[in-house]
Coordinates of C-alpha atoms in Angstrom, one line a residue:
M1 CA 76.9 162.6 123.6
S2 CA 75.6 165.3 121.1
N3 CA 77.7 167.4 119.0
N4 CA 76.5 170.4 120.6
T5 CA 77.5 169.0 124.1
M6 CA 80.9 167.8 122.9
Q7 CA 81.5 171.2 121.5
E8 CA 80.6 173.0 124.6
E9 CA 82.8 170.7 126.6
N10 CA 85.7 171.2 124.4
L11 CA 85.2 175.1 124.6
L12 CA 85.2 174.7 128.5
Y13 CA 88.6 172.7 128.3
A14 CA 90.0 175.3 125.9
G15 CA 88.9 178.1 128.4
F16 CA 90.3 176.2 131.4
Y17 CA 93.6 175.5 129.6
G18 CA 93.8 179.2 128.5
C19 CA 93.4 180.3 132.1
I20 CA 96.2 178.0 133.1
M21 CA 98.4 179.3 130.3
V22 CA 97.7 183.0 131.2
L23 CA 98.5 182.6 134.8
G24 CA 101.0 179.9 134.7
F25 CA 103.4 181.2 132.2
P26 CA 104.1 184.8 133.8
L27 CA 104.0 183.1 137.5
N28 CA 106.7 180.6 136.6
A29 CA 108.7 182.9 134.3
V30 CA 109.1 185.5 137.2
S31 CA 109.7 182.6 139.7
L32 CA 112.5 181.3 137.6
W33 CA 114.0 184.7 137.3
I34 CA 113.7 185.4 141.1
L35 CA 115.1 182.0 141.9
C36 CA 118.2 182.4 139.4
R37 CA 118.8 186.2 140.2
R38 CA 118.2 186.5 144.0
H39 CA 118.7 183.0 145.5
S40 CA 122.1 182.3 143.7
L41 CA 121.3 178.5 143.5
K42 CA 123.5 177.7 146.4
S43 CA 121.3 175.7 148.1
P44 CA 119.5 172.3 147.2
S45 CA 116.0 173.7 147.6
S46 CA 116.5 176.4 145.3
V47 CA 118.1 174.2 142.7
F48 CA 115.1 171.7 142.8
M49 CA 112.9 174.8 142.6
V50 CA 114.6 176.1 139.5
N51 CA 114.0 172.6 137.8
L52 CA 110.4 172.6 138.8
A53 CA 109.9 176.1 137.6
L54 CA 111.5 175.2 134.4
S55 CA 109.2 172.0 133.8
D56 CA 106.3 174.1 134.5
L57 CA 107.4 176.9 132.2
L58 CA 107.8 174.2 129.4
L59 CA 104.2 173.0 130.1
T60 CA 102.7 176.4 129.8
V61 CA 104.5 176.9 126.4
S62 CA 102.8 173.9 125.0
L63 CA 99.3 174.8 126.2
P64 CA 98.3 177.1 123.3
L65 CA 98.3 174.0 121.1
R66 CA 95.9 172.4 123.5
V67 CA 93.9 175.4 123.6
Y68 CA 93.6 175.5 119.7
Y69 CA 92.7 171.8 119.6
H70 CA 89.8 172.0 122.1
A71 CA 88.6 175.4 120.6
T72 CA 88.5 174.2 117.0
G73 CA 88.3 170.3 117.2
T74 CA 91.1 170.2 114.7
W75 CA 94.9 169.5 115.0
P76 CA 96.9 170.9 112.0
F77 CA 100.3 171.0 113.7
G78 CA 101.5 167.6 112.8
N79 CA 102.4 164.3 114.7
V80 CA 105.7 165.7 115.9
A81 CA 104.1 168.6 117.8
C82 CA 101.4 166.3 119.2
V83 CA 104.2 163.9 120.7
A84 CA 106.0 166.9 122.0
T85 CA 102.8 168.4 123.7
R86 CA 101.7 165.2 125.2
M87 CA 105.3 164.4 126.5
L88 CA 105.9 168.0 128.0
F89 CA 102.6 167.2 129.8
E90 CA 103.7 163.7 131.1
N91 CA 107.0 165.2 132.0
N92 CA 105.5 168.0 133.9
L93 CA 103.6 165.6 136.1
R94 CA 106.4 163.2 136.7
S95 CA 109.0 165.9 137.3
S96 CA 106.7 167.7 139.6
F97 CA 105.9 165.2 142.1
I98 CA 109.6 164.1 142.0
F99 CA 111.0 167.6 142.7
I100 CA 108.2 168.5 145.2
T101 CA 109.3 165.5 147.3
L102 CA 112.9 166.4 147.0
I103 CA 112.2 169.8 148.3
S104 CA 110.2 168.1 151.2
V105 CA 113.2 165.9 152.1
D106 CA 115.6 168.8 151.8
R107 CA 113.4 170.7 154.3
L108 CA 113.2 167.6 156.5
L109 CA 117.1 167.3 156.6
A110 CA 117.4 171.0 157.2
V111 CA 115.1 171.0 160.2
V112 CA 115.4 167.6 161.7
F113 CA 119.1 166.8 161.0
P114 CA 120.7 170.1 160.3
L115 CA 124.4 169.2 161.1
R116 CA 124.4 165.3 159.9
S117 CA 123.0 166.5 156.7
Q118 CA 125.6 169.4 155.8
R119 CA 127.7 167.0 153.5
V120 CA 124.7 165.7 151.7
R121 CA 122.7 168.9 151.3
T122 CA 124.9 170.6 148.8
A123 CA 124.1 172.6 145.5
S124 CA 126.5 170.2 143.7
N125 CA 124.6 167.0 144.9
A126 CA 121.4 168.6 144.1
W127 CA 122.3 169.6 140.4
K128 CA 123.5 166.0 140.0
T129 CA 120.3 164.6 141.3
A130 CA 118.2 166.9 139.1
A131 CA 120.4 165.8 135.9
L132 CA 119.8 162.3 136.7
I133 CA 116.0 162.9 137.1
W134 CA 115.9 164.6 133.7
V135 CA 117.9 161.7 132.0
L136 CA 115.5 159.0 133.6
L137 CA 112.5 161.0 132.4
T138 CA 114.0 161.2 128.9
I139 CA 114.5 157.5 128.9
V140 CA 111.0 156.7 130.0
N141 CA 109.7 159.2 127.2
I142 CA 111.4 157.4 124.3
P143 CA 109.3 154.2 124.2
D144 CA 106.2 156.4 125.0
S145 CA 107.0 158.8 122.3
V146 CA 107.5 156.0 119.8
K147 CA 104.3 154.1 120.6
L148 CA 102.3 157.4 120.5
F149 CA 103.7 158.4 117.2
G150 CA 103.0 155.0 115.7
K151 CA 99.1 155.3 116.6
L152 CA 98.8 158.8 115.3
S153 CA 96.7 159.2 112.2
D154 CA 93.9 161.5 110.7
V155 CA 91.4 159.0 112.0
A156 CA 92.9 159.2 115.5
P157 CA 93.6 162.9 116.4
C158 CA 96.3 163.9 119.0
F159 CA 94.3 163.8 122.2
T160 CA 92.1 160.9 121.5
I161 CA 94.8 158.4 121.8
A162 CA 94.2 155.9 124.7
A163 CA 96.2 156.0 127.9
P164 CA 99.1 153.8 128.6
N165 CA 98.7 150.1 129.4
P166 CA 97.4 149.2 132.9
T167 CA 100.6 147.7 134.2
K168 CA 102.4 151.0 133.6
C169 CA 99.4 152.9 135.1
I170 CA 99.7 150.7 138.3
I171 CA 103.4 151.2 138.6
E172 CA 102.7 155.0 138.3
V173 CA 100.0 155.0 141.1
V174 CA 102.4 152.9 143.4
F175 CA 105.1 155.4 142.7
I176 CA 103.0 158.4 143.5
L177 CA 101.6 156.7 146.7
S178 CA 105.2 156.0 147.7
L179 CA 106.2 159.7 147.2
L180 CA 103.0 160.9 149.1
L181 CA 104.0 158.5 152.1
V182 CA 107.5 160.3 152.1
N183 CA 105.9 163.6 152.2
I184 CA 103.6 162.5 154.9
V185 CA 106.5 161.1 157.0
S186 CA 108.5 164.3 156.4
T187 CA 105.6 166.5 157.7
V188 CA 105.1 164.3 160.9
L189 CA 108.9 164.4 161.7
V190 CA 109.1 168.2 161.0
T191 CA 106.2 168.8 163.1
Q192 CA 107.5 166.9 166.1
T193 CA 110.9 168.6 165.7
L194 CA 109.4 172.1 165.6
C195 CA 107.3 171.5 168.6
K196 CA 110.5 170.8 170.6
L197 CA 112.4 173.8 169.3
D198 CA 112.6 177.2 170.9
N199 CA 110.6 179.4 168.3
S200 CA 112.4 182.7 169.2
K201 CA 115.8 181.4 168.6
I202 CA 115.5 178.8 165.8
I203 CA 112.4 179.2 163.8
K204 CA 110.9 182.6 163.0
N205 CA 107.8 181.5 161.6
R206 CA 106.4 178.1 162.2
V207 CA 103.2 178.5 160.6
N208 CA 104.6 179.1 157.3
V209 CA 107.0 176.1 157.8
M210 CA 104.0 173.8 158.3
I211 CA 102.1 175.3 155.3
L212 CA 105.0 174.4 152.9
F213 CA 104.6 170.7 154.0
L214 CA 100.9 170.6 154.1
M215 CA 100.8 172.2 150.5
T216 CA 102.9 169.1 149.3
I217 CA 100.4 166.7 150.7
I218 CA 97.4 168.6 149.2
M219 CA 99.0 169.0 145.7
F220 CA 99.6 165.2 145.6
S221 CA 96.1 164.3 146.8
V222 CA 94.5 166.9 144.4
F223 CA 96.6 167.2 141.3
F224 CA 98.7 164.0 140.9
L225 CA 97.1 160.9 142.4
P226 CA 93.6 161.4 141.1
L227 CA 94.7 161.3 137.4
A228 CA 96.8 158.3 137.9
I229 CA 93.8 156.5 139.4
A230 CA 91.6 157.5 136.8
H231 CA 93.7 155.8 134.1
L232 CA 92.8 152.5 135.8
L233 CA 89.2 153.0 135.9
P234 CA 86.9 151.6 133.1
G235 CA 85.6 154.0 130.4
K236 CA 88.3 156.7 131.3
L237 CA 85.3 159.1 131.8
W238 CA 87.4 161.2 134.3
V239 CA 90.8 161.3 132.6
K240 CA 90.1 164.5 130.6
P241 CA 88.7 166.6 133.3
L242 CA 91.4 165.3 135.9
A243 CA 94.1 166.0 133.2
C244 CA 93.0 169.8 133.3
L245 CA 93.2 169.8 137.0
A246 CA 96.5 168.2 137.1
C247 CA 97.8 170.8 134.6
A248 CA 96.8 173.6 137.1
N249 CA 99.6 172.4 139.5
C250 CA 101.8 174.8 137.6
C251 CA 99.9 177.7 139.0
V252 CA 100.3 176.5 142.5
D253 CA 104.0 175.6 142.5
P254 CA 105.2 179.4 143.0
L255 CA 103.5 179.2 146.3
L256 CA 106.0 176.6 147.5
Y257 CA 108.9 178.9 146.5
Y258 CA 107.5 181.7 148.6
F259 CA 106.9 179.6 151.6
S260 CA 110.3 177.8 151.3
L261 CA 112.7 180.7 150.3
D262 CA 111.2 183.6 152.1
G263 CA 113.4 183.5 155.1
F264 CA 111.4 181.0 157.2
W265 CA 114.6 178.9 158.0
K266 CA 116.5 181.5 159.8
R267 CA 119.1 179.9 162.3
D268 CA 121.8 181.3 164.5
R269 CA 124.4 179.9 162.1
P270 CA 124.9 181.0 158.5
A271 CA 121.8 180.8 156.3
R272 CA 123.6 178.8 153.6
E273 CA 123.6 175.9 155.9
V274 CA 119.9 175.7 156.3
S275 CA 118.6 177.2 152.9

């Protein structure tokens, strides 16, 4: 690949990451403010969404460094900033597909098992689950950060370091496929339940309920799974463009908040039992 072609490609990446930054930061900042201010964090879904929005916001904060790197071809920010930037990206992907799945499972329990799940579906349990996820992600990041830091040098700039080992990539693909299966099963069960319910008394907007579940499946299929599979392919030609695409998930997540918390689960009993 010629130098001119590489420069044009890097400028394209810089523009793409710049667009994600410009859109993603205000969308997630506003979403986080709305979730904390108006939904009072009394439902499991709102707790998981706050954590998802926080993860997306942290990712967008790190994007200016990526934009600078692709625009100039240099990395003057040091190894610590490189490790932090890359770990925020990895954290965002991992936390995103985990929290999105938890949101789907919470909706499944609310619609299919509304009474039996009341003791499980509490804000306290949701916060404990979210804290456990962040702890586990931090533990996973420690060896990755140490390994990456050891490979960094002036000869091998920040974003040219090879991907994780194949075994770890296979584990991640299997994990994503497992969570995708959970989302598909949740969608099927919720669909069956909604078909049996009286729409006028139980569910006010059946279409929006289904959009939420379909969006989760599409996000897994478009943003998360392709990048994980690309790490297993020889040559890694698709890793960089698919990483850009995966990064764009932070601009789509606010739609999940809208379809999930805009009053689409209105039941005859108090809203706190189903939201």
